[in-house]
CSV table of C-alpha atoms in Angstrom, one decimal:
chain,number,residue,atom,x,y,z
A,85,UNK,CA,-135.0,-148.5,82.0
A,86,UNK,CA,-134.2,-145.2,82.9
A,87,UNK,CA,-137.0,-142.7,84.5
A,88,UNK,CA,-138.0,-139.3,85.8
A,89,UNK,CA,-138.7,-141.1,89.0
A,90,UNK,CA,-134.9,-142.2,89.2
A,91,UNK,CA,-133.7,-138.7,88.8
A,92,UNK,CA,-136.1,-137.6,91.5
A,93,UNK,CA,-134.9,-140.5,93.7
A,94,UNK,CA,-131.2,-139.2,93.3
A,95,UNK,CA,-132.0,-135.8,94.4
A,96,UNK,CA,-133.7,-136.8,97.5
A,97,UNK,CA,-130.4,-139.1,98.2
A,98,UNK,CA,-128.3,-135.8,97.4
A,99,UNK,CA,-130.7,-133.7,99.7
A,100,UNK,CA,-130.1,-135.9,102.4
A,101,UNK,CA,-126.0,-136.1,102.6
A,102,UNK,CA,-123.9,-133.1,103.7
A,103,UNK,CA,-122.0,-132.1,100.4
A,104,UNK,CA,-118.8,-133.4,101.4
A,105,UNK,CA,-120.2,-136.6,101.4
A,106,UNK,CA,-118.1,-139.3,99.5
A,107,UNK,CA,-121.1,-140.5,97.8
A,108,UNK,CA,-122.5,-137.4,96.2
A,109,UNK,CA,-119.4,-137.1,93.5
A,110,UNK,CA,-121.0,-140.9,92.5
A,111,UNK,CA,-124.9,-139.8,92.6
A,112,UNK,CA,-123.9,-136.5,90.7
A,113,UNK,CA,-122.1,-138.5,88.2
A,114,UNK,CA,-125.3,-141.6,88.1
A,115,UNK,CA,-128.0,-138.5,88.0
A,116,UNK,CA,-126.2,-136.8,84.9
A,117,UNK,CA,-125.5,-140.3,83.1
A,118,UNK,CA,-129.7,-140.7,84.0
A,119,UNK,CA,-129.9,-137.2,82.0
A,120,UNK,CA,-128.0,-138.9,79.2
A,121,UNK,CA,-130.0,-141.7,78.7
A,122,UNK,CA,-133.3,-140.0,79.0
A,123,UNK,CA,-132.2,-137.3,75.9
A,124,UNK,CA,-132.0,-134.1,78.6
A,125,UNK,CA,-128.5,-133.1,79.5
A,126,UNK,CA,-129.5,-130.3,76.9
A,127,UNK,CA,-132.8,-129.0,76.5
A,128,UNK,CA,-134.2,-130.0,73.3
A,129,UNK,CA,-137.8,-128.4,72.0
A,130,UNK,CA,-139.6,-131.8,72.8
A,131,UNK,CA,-138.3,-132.4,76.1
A,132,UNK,CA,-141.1,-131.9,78.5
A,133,UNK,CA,-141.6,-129.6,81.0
A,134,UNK,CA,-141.2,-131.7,83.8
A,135,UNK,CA,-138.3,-132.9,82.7
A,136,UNK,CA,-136.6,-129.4,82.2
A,137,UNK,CA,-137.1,-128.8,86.0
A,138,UNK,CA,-135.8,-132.3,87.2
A,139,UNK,CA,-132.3,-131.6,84.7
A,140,UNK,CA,-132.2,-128.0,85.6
A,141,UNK,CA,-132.2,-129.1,89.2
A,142,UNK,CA,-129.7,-131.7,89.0
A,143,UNK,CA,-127.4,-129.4,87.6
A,144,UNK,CA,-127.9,-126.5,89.7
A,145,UNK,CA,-127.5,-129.0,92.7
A,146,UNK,CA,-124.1,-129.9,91.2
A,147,UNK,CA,-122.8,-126.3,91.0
A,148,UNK,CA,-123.7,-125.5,94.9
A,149,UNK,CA,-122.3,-128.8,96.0
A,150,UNK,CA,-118.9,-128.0,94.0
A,151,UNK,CA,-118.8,-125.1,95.5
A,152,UNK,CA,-119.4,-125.7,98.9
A,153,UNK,CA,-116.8,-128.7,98.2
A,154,UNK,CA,-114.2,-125.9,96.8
A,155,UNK,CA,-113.6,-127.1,93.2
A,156,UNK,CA,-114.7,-123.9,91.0
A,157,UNK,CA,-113.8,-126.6,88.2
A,158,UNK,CA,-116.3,-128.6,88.0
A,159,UNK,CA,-118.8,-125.6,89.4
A,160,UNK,CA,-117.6,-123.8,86.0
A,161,UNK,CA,-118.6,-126.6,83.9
A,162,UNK,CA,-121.8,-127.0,85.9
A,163,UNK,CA,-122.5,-123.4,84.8
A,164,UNK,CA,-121.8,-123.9,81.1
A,165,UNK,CA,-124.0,-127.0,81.5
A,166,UNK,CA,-127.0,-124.6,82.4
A,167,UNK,CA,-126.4,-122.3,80.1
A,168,UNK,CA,-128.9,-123.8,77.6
A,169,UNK,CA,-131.6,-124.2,80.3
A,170,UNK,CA,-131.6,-120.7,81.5
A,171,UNK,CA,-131.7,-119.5,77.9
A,172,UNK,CA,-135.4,-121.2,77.4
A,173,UNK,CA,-138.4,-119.3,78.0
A,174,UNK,CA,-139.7,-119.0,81.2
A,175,UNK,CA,-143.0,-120.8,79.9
A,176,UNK,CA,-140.9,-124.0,78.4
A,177,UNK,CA,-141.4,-124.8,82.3
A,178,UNK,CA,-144.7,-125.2,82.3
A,179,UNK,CA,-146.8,-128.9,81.8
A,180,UNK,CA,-149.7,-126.8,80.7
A,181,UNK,CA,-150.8,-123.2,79.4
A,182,UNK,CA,-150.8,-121.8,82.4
A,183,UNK,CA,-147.9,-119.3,83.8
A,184,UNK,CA,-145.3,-120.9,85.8
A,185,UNK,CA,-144.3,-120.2,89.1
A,186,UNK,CA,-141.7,-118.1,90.3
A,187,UNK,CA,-139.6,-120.9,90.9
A,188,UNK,CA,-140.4,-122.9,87.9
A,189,UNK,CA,-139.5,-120.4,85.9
A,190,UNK,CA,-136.1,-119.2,87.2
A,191,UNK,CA,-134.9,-121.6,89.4
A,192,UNK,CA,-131.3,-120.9,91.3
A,193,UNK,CA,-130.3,-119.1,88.4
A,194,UNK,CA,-129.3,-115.8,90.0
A,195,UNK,CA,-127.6,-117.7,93.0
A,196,UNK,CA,-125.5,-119.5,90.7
A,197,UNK,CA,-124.9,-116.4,88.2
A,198,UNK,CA,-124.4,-114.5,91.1
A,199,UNK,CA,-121.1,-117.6,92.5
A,200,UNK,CA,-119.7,-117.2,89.0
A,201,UNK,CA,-119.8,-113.5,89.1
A,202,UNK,CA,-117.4,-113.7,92.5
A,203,UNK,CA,-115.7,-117.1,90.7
A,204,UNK,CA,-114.5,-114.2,88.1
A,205,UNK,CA,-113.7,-111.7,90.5
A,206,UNK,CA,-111.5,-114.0,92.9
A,207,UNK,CA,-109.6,-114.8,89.5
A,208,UNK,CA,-109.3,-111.2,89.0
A,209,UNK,CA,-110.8,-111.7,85.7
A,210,UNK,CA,-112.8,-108.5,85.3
A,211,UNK,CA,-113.1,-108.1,81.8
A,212,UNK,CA,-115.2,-111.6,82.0
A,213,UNK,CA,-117.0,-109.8,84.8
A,214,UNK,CA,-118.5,-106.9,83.0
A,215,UNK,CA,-118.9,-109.2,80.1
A,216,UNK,CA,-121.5,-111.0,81.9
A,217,UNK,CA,-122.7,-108.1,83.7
A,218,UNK,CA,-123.6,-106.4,80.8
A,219,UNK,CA,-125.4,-109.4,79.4
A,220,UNK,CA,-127.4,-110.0,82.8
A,221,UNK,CA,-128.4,-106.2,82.5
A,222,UNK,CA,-129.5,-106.3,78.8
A,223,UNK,CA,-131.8,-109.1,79.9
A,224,UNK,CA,-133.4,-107.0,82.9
A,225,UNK,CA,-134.3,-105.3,79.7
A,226,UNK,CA,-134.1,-101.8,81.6
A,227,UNK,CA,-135.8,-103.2,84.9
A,228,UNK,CA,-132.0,-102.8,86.5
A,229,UNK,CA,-130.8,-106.1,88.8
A,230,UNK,CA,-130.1,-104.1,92.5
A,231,UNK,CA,-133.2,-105.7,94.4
A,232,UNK,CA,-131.0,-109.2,93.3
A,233,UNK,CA,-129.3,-109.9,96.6
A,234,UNK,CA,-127.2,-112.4,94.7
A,235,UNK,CA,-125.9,-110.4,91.4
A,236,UNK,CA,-125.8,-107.0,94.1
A,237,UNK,CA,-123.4,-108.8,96.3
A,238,UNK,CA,-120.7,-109.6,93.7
A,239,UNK,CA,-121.3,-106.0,92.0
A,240,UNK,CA,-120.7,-104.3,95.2
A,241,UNK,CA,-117.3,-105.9,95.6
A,242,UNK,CA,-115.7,-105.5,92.3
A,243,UNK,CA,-116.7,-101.9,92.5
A,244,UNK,CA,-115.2,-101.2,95.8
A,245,UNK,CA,-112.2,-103.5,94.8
A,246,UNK,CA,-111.9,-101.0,92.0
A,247,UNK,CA,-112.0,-97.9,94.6
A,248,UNK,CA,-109.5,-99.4,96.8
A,249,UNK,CA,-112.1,-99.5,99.4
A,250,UNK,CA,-110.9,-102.5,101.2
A,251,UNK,CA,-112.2,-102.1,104.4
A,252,UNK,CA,-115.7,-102.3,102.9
A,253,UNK,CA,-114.5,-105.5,101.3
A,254,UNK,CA,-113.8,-106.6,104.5
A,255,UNK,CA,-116.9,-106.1,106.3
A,256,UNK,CA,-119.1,-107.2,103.5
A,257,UNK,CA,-117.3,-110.6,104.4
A,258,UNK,CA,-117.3,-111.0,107.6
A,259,UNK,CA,-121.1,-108.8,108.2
A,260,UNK,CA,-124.3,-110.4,107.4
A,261,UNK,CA,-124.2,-109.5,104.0
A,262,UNK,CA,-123.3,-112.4,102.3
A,263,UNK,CA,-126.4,-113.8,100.6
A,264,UNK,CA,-125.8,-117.3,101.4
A,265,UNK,CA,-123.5,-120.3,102.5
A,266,UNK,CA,-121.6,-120.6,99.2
A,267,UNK,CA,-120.7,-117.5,99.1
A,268,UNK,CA,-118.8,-117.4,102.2
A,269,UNK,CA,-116.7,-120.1,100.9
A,270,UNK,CA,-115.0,-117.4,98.7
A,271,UNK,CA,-114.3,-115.0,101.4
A,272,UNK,CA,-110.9,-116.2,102.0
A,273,UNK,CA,-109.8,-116.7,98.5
A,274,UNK,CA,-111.1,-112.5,98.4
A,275,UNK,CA,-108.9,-111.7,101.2
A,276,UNK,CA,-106.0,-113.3,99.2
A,277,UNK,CA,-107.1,-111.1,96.4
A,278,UNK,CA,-107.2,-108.0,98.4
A,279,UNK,CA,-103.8,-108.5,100.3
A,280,UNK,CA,-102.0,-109.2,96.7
A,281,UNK,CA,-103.7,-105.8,95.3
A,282,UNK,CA,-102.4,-104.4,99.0
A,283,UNK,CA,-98.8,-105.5,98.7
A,284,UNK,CA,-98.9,-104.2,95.0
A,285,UNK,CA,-99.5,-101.1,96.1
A,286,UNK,CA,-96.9,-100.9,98.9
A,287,UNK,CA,-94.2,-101.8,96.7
A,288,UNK,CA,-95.1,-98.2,94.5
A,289,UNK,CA,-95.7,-96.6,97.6
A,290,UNK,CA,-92.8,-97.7,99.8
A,291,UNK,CA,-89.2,-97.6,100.5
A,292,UNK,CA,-89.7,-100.6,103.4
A,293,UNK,CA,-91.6,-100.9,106.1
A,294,UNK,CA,-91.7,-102.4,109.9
A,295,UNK,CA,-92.8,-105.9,109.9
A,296,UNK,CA,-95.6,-105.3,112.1
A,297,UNK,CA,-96.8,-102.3,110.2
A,298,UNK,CA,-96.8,-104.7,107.3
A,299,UNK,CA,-98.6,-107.4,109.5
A,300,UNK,CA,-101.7,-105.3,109.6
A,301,UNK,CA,-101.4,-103.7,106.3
A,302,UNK,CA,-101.8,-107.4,104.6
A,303,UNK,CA,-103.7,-108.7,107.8
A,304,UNK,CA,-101.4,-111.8,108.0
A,305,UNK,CA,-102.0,-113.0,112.1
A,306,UNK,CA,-98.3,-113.5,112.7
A,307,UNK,CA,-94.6,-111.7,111.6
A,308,UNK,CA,-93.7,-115.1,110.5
A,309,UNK,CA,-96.7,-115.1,108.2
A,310,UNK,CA,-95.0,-111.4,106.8
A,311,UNK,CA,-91.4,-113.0,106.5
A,312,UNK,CA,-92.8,-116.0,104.3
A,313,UNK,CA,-95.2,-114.0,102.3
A,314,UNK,CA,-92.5,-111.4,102.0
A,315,UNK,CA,-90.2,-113.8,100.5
A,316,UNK,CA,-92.7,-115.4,98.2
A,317,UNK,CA,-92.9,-111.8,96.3
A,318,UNK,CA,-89.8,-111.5,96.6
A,319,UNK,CA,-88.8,-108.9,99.4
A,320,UNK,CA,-86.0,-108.0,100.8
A,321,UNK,CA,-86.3,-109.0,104.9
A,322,UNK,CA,-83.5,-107.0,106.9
A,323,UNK,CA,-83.3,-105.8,110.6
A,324,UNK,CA,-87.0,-106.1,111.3
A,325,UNK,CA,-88.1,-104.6,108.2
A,326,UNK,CA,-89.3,-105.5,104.6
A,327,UNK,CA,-87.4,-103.8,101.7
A,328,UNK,CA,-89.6,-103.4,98.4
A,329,UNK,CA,-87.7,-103.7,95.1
A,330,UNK,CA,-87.8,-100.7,93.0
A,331,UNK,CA,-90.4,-101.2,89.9
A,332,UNK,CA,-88.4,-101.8,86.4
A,333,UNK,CA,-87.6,-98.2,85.2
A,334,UNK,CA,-88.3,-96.3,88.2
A,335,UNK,CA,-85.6,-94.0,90.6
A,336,UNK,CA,-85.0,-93.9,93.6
A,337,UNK,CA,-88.1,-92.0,95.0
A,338,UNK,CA,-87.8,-88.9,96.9
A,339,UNK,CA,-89.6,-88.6,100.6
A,340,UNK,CA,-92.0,-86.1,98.8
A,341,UNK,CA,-93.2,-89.1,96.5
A,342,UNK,CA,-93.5,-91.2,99.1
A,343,UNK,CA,-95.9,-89.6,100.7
A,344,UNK,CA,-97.8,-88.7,97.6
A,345,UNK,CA,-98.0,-92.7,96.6
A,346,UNK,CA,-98.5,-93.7,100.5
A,347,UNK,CA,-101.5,-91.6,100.7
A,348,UNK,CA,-103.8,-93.8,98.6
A,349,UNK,CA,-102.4,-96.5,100.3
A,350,UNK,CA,-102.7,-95.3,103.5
A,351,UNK,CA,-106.3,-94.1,102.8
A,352,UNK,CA,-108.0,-97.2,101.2
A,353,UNK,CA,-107.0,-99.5,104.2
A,354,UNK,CA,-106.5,-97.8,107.3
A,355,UNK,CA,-109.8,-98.8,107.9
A,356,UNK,CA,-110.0,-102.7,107.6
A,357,UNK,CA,-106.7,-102.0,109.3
A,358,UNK,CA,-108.2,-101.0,112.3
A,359,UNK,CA,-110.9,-103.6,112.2
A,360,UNK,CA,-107.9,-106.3,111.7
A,361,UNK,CA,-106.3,-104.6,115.2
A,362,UNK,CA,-109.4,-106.2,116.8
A,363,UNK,CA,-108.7,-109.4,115.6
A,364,UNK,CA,-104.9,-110.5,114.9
């Protein structure tokens, strides 16, 4: 017969193992089927307290350990899965009438909002992204979220994605910014983002350029990294330099519009450009 005390039991065991461990897909899977049997996968209004805080943890533990693992799959469908947990009061976590903890009440909730938040932006999904935004600000109920290091950290991105601003991107990254472990595992599917907005804008804003040139511009750490990327959108590769194909309807542009189209380009990532120079 199923218990609280197994589910307790199977989060030690999952606190102990690194999360790449071959055993904690097995113990994720036994701790959720443990949920099942015991009526608490989803919150009902009888399911006690105690019992809230044991699901809500077993869930939340899935979501960091699929992302630290790299499978935003199964971390999406661990965030659906809470869904119904962070939608209770704050007091439904509580054995008694008095106020619950911090801790109790909330849980990882803004560390995980805040991992689907960049989940969304590395998709480039940004009308999910303000979706949710809006919805996590309507909540605050006016009290604003920028003292949450973990929702602030997404929200600074996307807006300076937005701007262009890539060098700020860059730094946020690589600085000591980044609010925890899991969200560093999304810094290099960012740069991937960043580099495709990057080479998007270089085909409007140029005729060709040298490969090297084009080596820091996309902050690729070899030319043969350029020539295969090149190819893979398509790029023309000639005599040492990269040949964009002119966008569907467009002329051939005049020297006075490329440097009117460079300029943004030019502007937005000289800077991580420079920081790249340090290390490619």
């Amino acid at each position: 017969m199923t218990s609280e005390s197994d589910l307790t039991h199977i989060l030690a065991q999952l606190s102990s193992l690194p999360p790449n461990s071959t055993q904690t897909a097995s113990l994720l899977s036994k701790a959720k089927l443990t949920l099942l049997h015991l009526n608490a996968l989803i919150p009902g209004p009888n399911t006690p307290a105690s019992l809230l805080l044991l699901a809500r943890h077993v869930l939340e533990t899935g979501a960091l350990i699929s992302i630290r693992n790299q499978n935003p799959d199964a971390f999406t469908r661990y965030y659906q899965q809470l869904q119904p947990f962070y939608e209770l009061p704050p007091s439904s976590y509580s054995a008694s009438s008095s106020k619950p903890s911090e801790d109790e009440a909330v849980g990882q909730r803004s560390k995980v909002t805040g991992l689907y938040l960049l989940l969304l932006l590395t998709k480039g999904d940004y009308a999910g992204f303000h979706t949710l935004l809006e919805g996590l600000e309507v909540q605050a109920m006016g009290e604003g979220l920028e003292g949450d290091v973990f929702i602030r950290y997404p929200v600074m991105l996307e807006q300076w994605l937005m701007e262009g601003q890539y060098d700020r991107v860059w730094g946020a990254m690589k600085g000591k910014g980044v609010p925890s472990e899991e969200y560093a595992v999304f810094s290099e599917v960012l740069v991937v983002t960043i580099r495709s907005e990057i080479a998007s804008c270089s085909e409007k804003a140029y005729p060709s350029l040298p490969i090297p040139n084009a080596k820091n511009l996309l902050f690729l750490d070899s030319e043969g990294s350029v020539v295969a990327f090149a190819q893979e959108r398509g790029w023309v590769v000639k005599d040492g330099r990269i040949y964009f194909p002119l966008q569907q309807g467009q002329d051939v542009r005049t020297e006075k519009e490329i440097l009117v189209a460079s300029g943004q380009v030019i502007e937005n990532t000289i800077g991580y450009a420079r920081e790249l120079e340090t290390i490619v």
